[in-house]
Amino acid sequence: MKTAVVTGGASGIGLGIAQRLRGDGFHVAVLDLNPDEDDDLAYRADVTRPDEIAAALNAVRAKLGPVTVLVNAAGLEGFKRFQSIAFADWQRVLDVNLNGTFHCIQAVLPDMLDAGWGRIVNISSSSAHSGQPFMSHYVAAKSAINGLTKALALELGPSGITVNAVPPGFIDTPMLRKSEQARLLGGSVEDHIKRTPVRRIGTPQDIAATCAFLISEEAGYITGQIIGVNGGRNT
Ligand code: NAP
């Protein structure tokens, strides 16, 4: 049985991915800031802290063996007018979204290289495709994740490792609902559904299904791709 690590797996999209991969027969360890205490495969780790990632991964390896699947779903959004973004805000958003992805990939890569097989899926954002006002730090970080995905796919393909990104758009999670409550969505969820071609909000399961396919053996010829899952909001 293969071992997968899902960051941000205690909530929303990451939780949906962890549940799906468990259902598909993977051992799935979750790394999150506030892991579910009832889940004995959930570990507390801040993805901006290489020491915490290393400690969590050592515990995962001791229990489940080498990690050959990594889904980077931990993320932090930000809403501020560009001129109001303090450098500390900018750094924090890049740190969690982009640097966290860097640290986690570096930490699991030796296992994948040893195995001669690996799957990395980075959860970016449809905002990297369309742009988004008041989210320039977030959009910059998510765009960089797409670039990282493409570059790494070329570098790691010869080692049997695929690297893809899934940019979600408008998925029903605690992050999105908090933004709605804070009136940061530019309208209600219902308003957005009317503007979404498939006329519904996305679910964590929509993203999980795409990740599950990219991780499967039969997706081995797909790498360096940015697979939008957004109900047609970005084409
Ligand atoms: P969510 O429900 O807030 O889940 C994100 C998870 O990441 C939370 O459990 C959060 O923990 C965790 N996390 C945050 N900072 C972390 C850190 N430094 N170290 C470890 N874990 C950390 O949000 P979501 O909507 O599922 O988002 C998942 C991913 O999809 C994110 O990368 C997000 O940017 C991306 N995304 C979502 C949408 C959408 O429509 N929902 C659209 C585009 C992109 P805490 O809750 O304890 O902070």
Tab-separated table of C-alpha atoms and ligand atoms in Angstrom:
chain	number	residue	atom	x	y	z
A	1	MET	CA	0.000	0.000	0.000
A	2	LYS	CA	1.414	3.434	-0.956
A	3	THR	CA	1.781	6.224	1.593
A	4	ALA	CA	0.479	9.712	0.800
A	5	VAL	CA	0.867	12.944	2.726
A	6	VAL	CA	-1.764	15.666	2.389
A	7	THR	CA	-0.930	19.075	3.847
A	8	GLY	CA	-3.868	21.159	5.003
A	9	GLY	CA	-5.728	17.854	5.280
A	10	ALA	CA	-7.731	18.806	8.379
A	11	SER	CA	-10.154	21.089	6.524
A	12	GLY	CA	-11.910	21.783	3.252
A	13	ILE	CA	-10.185	20.634	0.081
A	14	GLY	CA	-7.292	18.873	1.847
A	15	LEU	CA	-9.747	16.948	4.029
A	16	GLY	CA	-11.712	15.881	0.948
A	17	ILE	CA	-8.504	14.708	-0.733
A	18	ALA	CA	-7.345	12.772	2.352
A	19	GLN	CA	-10.732	11.023	2.616
A	20	ARG	CA	-10.768	10.160	-1.090
A	21	LEU	CA	-7.229	8.742	-1.082
A	22	ARG	CA	-8.010	6.642	2.003
A	23	GLY	CA	-11.037	5.304	0.167
A	24	ASP	CA	-8.777	4.505	-2.798
A	25	GLY	CA	-6.552	2.363	-0.575
A	26	PHE	CA	-3.657	4.672	0.285
A	27	HIS	CA	-2.187	5.129	3.718
A	28	VAL	CA	-2.814	8.865	4.172
A	29	ALA	CA	-1.062	11.032	6.723
A	30	VAL	CA	-2.302	14.576	7.258
A	31	LEU	CA	-0.055	17.509	8.164
A	32	ASP	CA	-1.939	20.549	9.451
A	33	LEU	CA	-1.829	23.372	11.971
A	34	ASN	CA	-4.821	21.972	13.865
A	35	PRO	CA	-5.056	18.258	13.087
A	36	ASP	CA	-8.059	16.168	14.075
A	37	GLU	CA	-7.163	14.702	17.480
A	38	ASP	CA	-9.185	11.568	16.756
A	39	ASP	CA	-7.174	10.828	13.610
A	40	ASP	CA	-4.040	8.902	14.563
A	41	LEU	CA	-2.557	9.609	11.135
A	42	ALA	CA	-2.859	13.399	11.519
A	43	TYR	CA	0.240	15.307	12.589
A	44	ARG	CA	0.659	18.891	13.697
A	45	ALA	CA	3.118	20.724	11.453
A	46	ASP	CA	3.325	24.275	10.202
A	47	VAL	CA	4.378	24.043	6.542
A	48	THR	CA	6.489	27.180	6.950
A	49	ARG	CA	8.663	25.282	9.472
A	50	PRO	CA	11.082	22.743	7.954
A	51	ASP	CA	11.873	21.382	11.450
A	52	GLU	CA	8.192	20.615	12.124
A	53	ILE	CA	7.751	19.050	8.665
A	54	ALA	CA	10.814	16.844	9.197
A	55	ALA	CA	9.600	15.697	12.629
A	56	ALA	CA	6.135	14.880	11.300
A	57	LEU	CA	7.524	13.037	8.262
A	58	ASN	CA	9.861	10.985	10.419
A	59	ALA	CA	6.870	9.890	12.472
A	60	VAL	CA	4.931	9.109	9.271
A	61	ARG	CA	7.816	7.063	7.821
A	62	ALA	CA	8.234	5.129	11.079
A	63	LYS	CA	4.554	4.175	10.999
A	64	LEU	CA	3.730	3.887	7.294
A	65	GLY	CA	7.020	3.656	5.394
A	66	PRO	CA	8.352	5.942	2.641
A	67	VAL	CA	6.122	8.708	1.302
A	68	THR	CA	5.674	8.545	-2.469
A	69	VAL	CA	2.583	10.757	-2.873
A	70	LEU	CA	2.406	14.393	-1.751
A	71	VAL	CA	-0.535	16.751	-2.086
A	72	ASN	CA	0.194	20.332	-1.057
A	73	ALA	CA	-3.189	21.760	-0.062
A	74	ALA	CA	-2.291	23.908	2.976
A	75	GLY	CA	-3.028	27.492	2.104
A	76	LEU	CA	-3.733	30.938	3.435
A	77	GLU	CA	-5.694	33.590	1.550
A	78	GLY	CA	-5.329	37.333	1.930
A	79	PHE	CA	-7.563	40.249	0.999
A	80	LYS	CA	-6.041	43.717	0.996
A	81	ARG	CA	-5.675	46.616	-1.349
A	82	PHE	CA	-2.136	46.412	-2.768
A	83	GLN	CA	-1.054	49.653	-1.126
A	84	SER	CA	-2.206	48.358	2.263
A	85	ILE	CA	-0.249	45.120	2.066
A	86	ALA	CA	2.521	45.391	4.631
A	87	PHE	CA	5.650	43.491	3.695
A	88	ALA	CA	4.965	41.157	6.637
A	89	ASP	CA	1.524	40.297	5.113
A	90	TRP	CA	3.163	39.699	1.741
A	91	GLN	CA	5.809	37.468	3.293
A	92	ARG	CA	3.298	35.453	5.335
A	93	VAL	CA	1.078	34.689	2.328
A	94	LEU	CA	4.100	33.667	0.247
A	95	ASP	CA	5.524	31.735	3.156
A	96	VAL	CA	2.492	29.509	3.709
A	97	ASN	CA	1.440	29.007	0.090
A	98	LEU	CA	4.713	29.005	-1.838
A	99	ASN	CA	7.525	28.354	0.639
A	100	GLY	CA	5.412	25.731	2.413
A	101	THR	CA	5.085	23.885	-0.891
A	102	PHE	CA	8.858	24.143	-1.422
A	103	HIS	CA	9.666	22.804	2.061
A	104	CYS	CA	7.252	19.865	1.802
A	105	ILE	CA	8.458	18.792	-1.638
A	106	GLN	CA	12.090	18.961	-0.509
A	107	ALA	CA	11.271	16.901	2.559
A	108	VAL	CA	9.523	14.015	0.738
A	109	LEU	CA	11.574	13.972	-2.462
A	110	PRO	CA	14.306	11.596	-1.179
A	111	ASP	CA	11.651	8.884	-0.640
A	112	MET	CA	10.336	9.313	-4.188
A	113	LEU	CA	13.829	9.302	-5.707
A	114	ASP	CA	14.684	6.110	-3.801
A	115	ALA	CA	11.457	4.501	-5.010
A	116	GLY	CA	11.931	5.680	-8.609
A	117	TRP	CA	8.244	6.654	-8.505
A	118	GLY	CA	6.323	9.582	-7.116
A	119	ARG	CA	3.300	11.805	-7.499
A	120	ILE	CA	3.185	15.460	-6.454
A	121	VAL	CA	-0.009	17.525	-6.769
A	122	ASN	CA	0.080	21.197	-5.840
A	123	ILE	CA	-3.204	22.962	-5.110
A	124	SER	CA	-2.826	26.442	-6.600
A	125	SER	CA	-5.796	28.679	-7.463
A	126	SER	CA	-7.920	29.739	-10.411
A	127	SER	CA	-7.010	33.303	-9.390
A	128	ALA	CA	-3.560	32.641	-10.846
A	129	HIS	CA	-5.319	32.260	-14.212
A	130	SER	CA	-7.711	35.193	-13.993
A	131	GLY	CA	-6.061	37.563	-11.531
A	132	GLN	CA	-8.060	38.786	-8.537
A	133	PRO	CA	-8.226	42.288	-7.117
A	134	PHE	CA	-7.127	42.740	-3.489
A	135	MET	CA	-5.327	39.394	-3.536
A	136	SER	CA	-2.059	40.304	-5.239
A	137	HIS	CA	0.116	38.493	-2.668
A	138	TYR	CA	-2.055	35.360	-2.860
A	139	VAL	CA	-2.220	35.433	-6.663
A	140	ALA	CA	1.560	35.940	-6.857
A	141	ALA	CA	2.122	32.942	-4.580
A	142	LYS	CA	-0.309	30.691	-6.451
A	143	SER	CA	1.121	31.717	-9.849
A	144	ALA	CA	4.574	30.829	-8.556
A	145	ILE	CA	3.261	27.399	-7.526
A	146	ASN	CA	2.118	26.826	-11.118
A	147	GLY	CA	5.592	27.814	-12.348
A	148	LEU	CA	7.286	25.594	-9.782
A	149	THR	CA	5.059	22.723	-10.947
A	150	LYS	CA	6.123	23.101	-14.573
A	151	ALA	CA	9.833	23.400	-13.807
A	152	LEU	CA	9.862	20.446	-11.396
A	153	ALA	CA	7.926	18.257	-13.807
A	154	LEU	CA	10.767	18.600	-16.324
A	155	GLU	CA	13.413	18.004	-13.688
A	156	LEU	CA	11.780	15.002	-12.001
A	157	GLY	CA	10.152	13.250	-14.968
A	158	PRO	CA	13.270	11.148	-15.669
A	159	SER	CA	13.112	9.902	-12.050
A	160	GLY	CA	9.570	8.539	-12.438
A	161	ILE	CA	7.943	11.424	-10.569
A	162	THR	CA	5.044	13.438	-11.980
A	163	VAL	CA	4.248	16.955	-10.780
A	164	ASN	CA	0.929	18.623	-11.553
A	165	ALA	CA	-1.117	21.508	-10.213
A	166	VAL	CA	-4.847	21.705	-9.601
A	167	PRO	CA	-6.106	25.291	-9.390
A	168	PRO	CA	-9.553	25.192	-7.762
A	169	GLY	CA	-12.168	27.852	-8.350
A	170	PHE	CA	-15.065	28.597	-5.992
A	171	ILE	CA	-15.075	25.501	-3.781
A	172	ASP	CA	-17.364	25.212	-0.747
A	173	THR	CA	-14.907	25.150	2.184
A	174	PRO	CA	-14.475	26.959	5.503
A	175	MET	CA	-12.021	29.331	3.746
A	176	LEU	CA	-14.614	30.349	1.150
A	177	ARG	CA	-17.447	30.666	3.690
A	178	LYS	CA	-15.275	32.882	5.932
A	179	SER	CA	-14.616	35.131	2.934
A	180	GLU	CA	-18.351	35.256	2.189
A	181	GLN	CA	-19.160	36.164	5.806
A	182	ALA	CA	-16.539	38.912	5.751
A	183	ARG	CA	-18.127	40.206	2.491
A	184	LEU	CA	-14.901	39.672	0.600
A	185	LEU	CA	-16.317	37.531	-2.199
A	186	GLY	CA	-17.778	40.372	-4.223
A	187	GLY	CA	-21.330	39.023	-3.742
A	188	SER	CA	-22.936	36.044	-2.075
A	189	VAL	CA	-22.297	32.417	-2.940
A	190	GLU	CA	-25.722	32.404	-4.650
A	191	ASP	CA	-24.671	35.384	-6.826
A	192	HIS	CA	-21.532	33.509	-7.836
A	193	ILE	CA	-23.461	30.338	-8.644
A	194	LYS	CA	-25.554	32.329	-11.148
A	195	ARG	CA	-22.298	33.378	-12.852
A	196	THR	CA	-20.782	29.879	-12.851
A	197	PRO	CA	-21.358	28.020	-16.142
A	198	VAL	CA	-22.256	24.694	-14.470
A	199	ARG	CA	-24.553	26.592	-12.032
A	200	ARG	CA	-23.279	25.175	-8.781
A	201	ILE	CA	-20.516	25.680	-6.267
A	202	GLY	CA	-17.619	23.214	-6.391
A	203	THR	CA	-16.990	20.685	-3.641
A	204	PRO	CA	-13.816	19.329	-2.066
A	205	GLN	CA	-14.816	16.021	-3.688
A	206	ASP	CA	-14.535	17.632	-7.150
A	207	ILE	CA	-10.914	18.520	-6.405
A	208	ALA	CA	-10.256	15.173	-4.727
A	209	ALA	CA	-11.451	13.254	-7.801
A	210	THR	CA	-8.988	15.115	-10.020
A	211	CYS	CA	-6.148	14.568	-7.545
A	212	ALA	CA	-7.000	10.875	-7.304
A	213	PHE	CA	-6.724	10.553	-11.076
A	214	LEU	CA	-3.414	12.466	-11.257
A	215	ILE	CA	-2.018	10.216	-8.529
A	216	SER	CA	-3.179	7.011	-10.218
A	217	GLU	CA	-0.882	4.766	-12.217
A	218	GLU	CA	-2.821	5.489	-15.412
A	219	ALA	CA	-2.014	9.225	-15.187
A	220	GLY	CA	1.719	8.534	-15.486
A	221	TYR	CA	1.964	10.330	-18.858
A	222	ILE	CA	0.498	13.559	-17.407
A	223	THR	CA	3.033	15.907	-15.854
A	224	GLY	CA	3.685	19.641	-15.692
A	225	GLN	CA	-0.016	20.322	-16.247
A	226	ILE	CA	-2.309	22.849	-14.617
A	227	ILE	CA	-5.714	21.116	-14.474
A	228	GLY	CA	-8.413	23.679	-13.691
A	229	VAL	CA	-11.425	22.487	-11.681
A	230	ASN	CA	-13.714	25.492	-11.599
A	231	GLY	CA	-17.124	24.771	-13.151
A	232	GLY	CA	-16.112	26.679	-16.276
A	233	ARG	CA	-15.417	29.959	-14.456
A	234	ASN	CA	-11.979	30.027	-16.096
A	235	THR	CA	-11.462	28.501	-19.520
B	1	NAP	P1	-9.331	25.702	4.409
B	1	NAP	O1	-10.623	25.044	4.646
B	1	NAP	O2	-8.977	26.928	5.189
B	1	NAP	O3	-8.179	24.617	4.576
B	1	NAP	C1	-6.813	24.991	4.554
B	1	NAP	C2	-6.097	24.155	5.594
B	1	NAP	O4	-4.686	24.515	5.561
B	1	NAP	C3	-6.598	24.432	7.019
B	1	NAP	O5	-6.741	23.207	7.733
B	1	NAP	C4	-5.485	25.282	7.598
B	1	NAP	O6	-5.362	25.184	9.005
B	1	NAP	C5	-4.273	24.686	6.910
B	1	NAP	N1	-3.119	25.555	7.012
B	1	NAP	C6	-3.087	26.911	6.879
B	1	NAP	N2	-1.855	27.371	7.095
B	1	NAP	C7	-1.081	26.280	7.375
B	1	NAP	C8	0.273	26.107	7.721
B	1	NAP	N3	1.114	27.147	7.828
B	1	NAP	N4	0.742	24.858	7.957
B	1	NAP	C9	-0.100	23.785	7.892
B	1	NAP	N5	-1.390	23.891	7.571
B	1	NAP	C10	-1.889	25.130	7.329
B	1	NAP	O7	-9.206	26.146	2.887
B	1	NAP	P2	-9.563	25.406	1.498
B	1	NAP	O8	-10.526	26.260	0.814
B	1	NAP	O9	-9.824	23.975	1.706
B	1	NAP	O10	-8.168	25.587	0.742
B	1	NAP	C11	-7.300	24.509	0.426
B	1	NAP	C12	-6.351	24.986	-0.670
B	1	NAP	O11	-7.108	25.312	-1.848
B	1	NAP	C13	-5.579	26.241	-0.291
B	1	NAP	O12	-4.263	26.142	-0.788
B	1	NAP	C14	-6.342	27.339	-1.004
B	1	NAP	O13	-5.518	28.448	-1.268
B	1	NAP	C15	-6.771	26.615	-2.253
B	1	NAP	N6	-7.916	27.237	-2.948
B	1	NAP	C16	-9.184	27.156	-2.440
B	1	NAP	C17	-10.237	27.718	-3.157
B	1	NAP	C18	-11.668	27.644	-2.692
B	1	NAP	O14	-12.562	28.059	-3.456
B	1	NAP	N7	-11.954	27.147	-1.498
B	1	NAP	C19	-9.993	28.363	-4.369
B	1	NAP	C20	-8.697	28.432	-4.839
B	1	NAP	C21	-7.666	27.856	-4.130
B	1	NAP	P3	-6.149	26.255	9.923
B	1	NAP	O15	-7.593	26.179	9.506
B	1	NAP	O16	-5.901	25.764	11.320
B	1	NAP	O17	-5.547	27.589	9.628
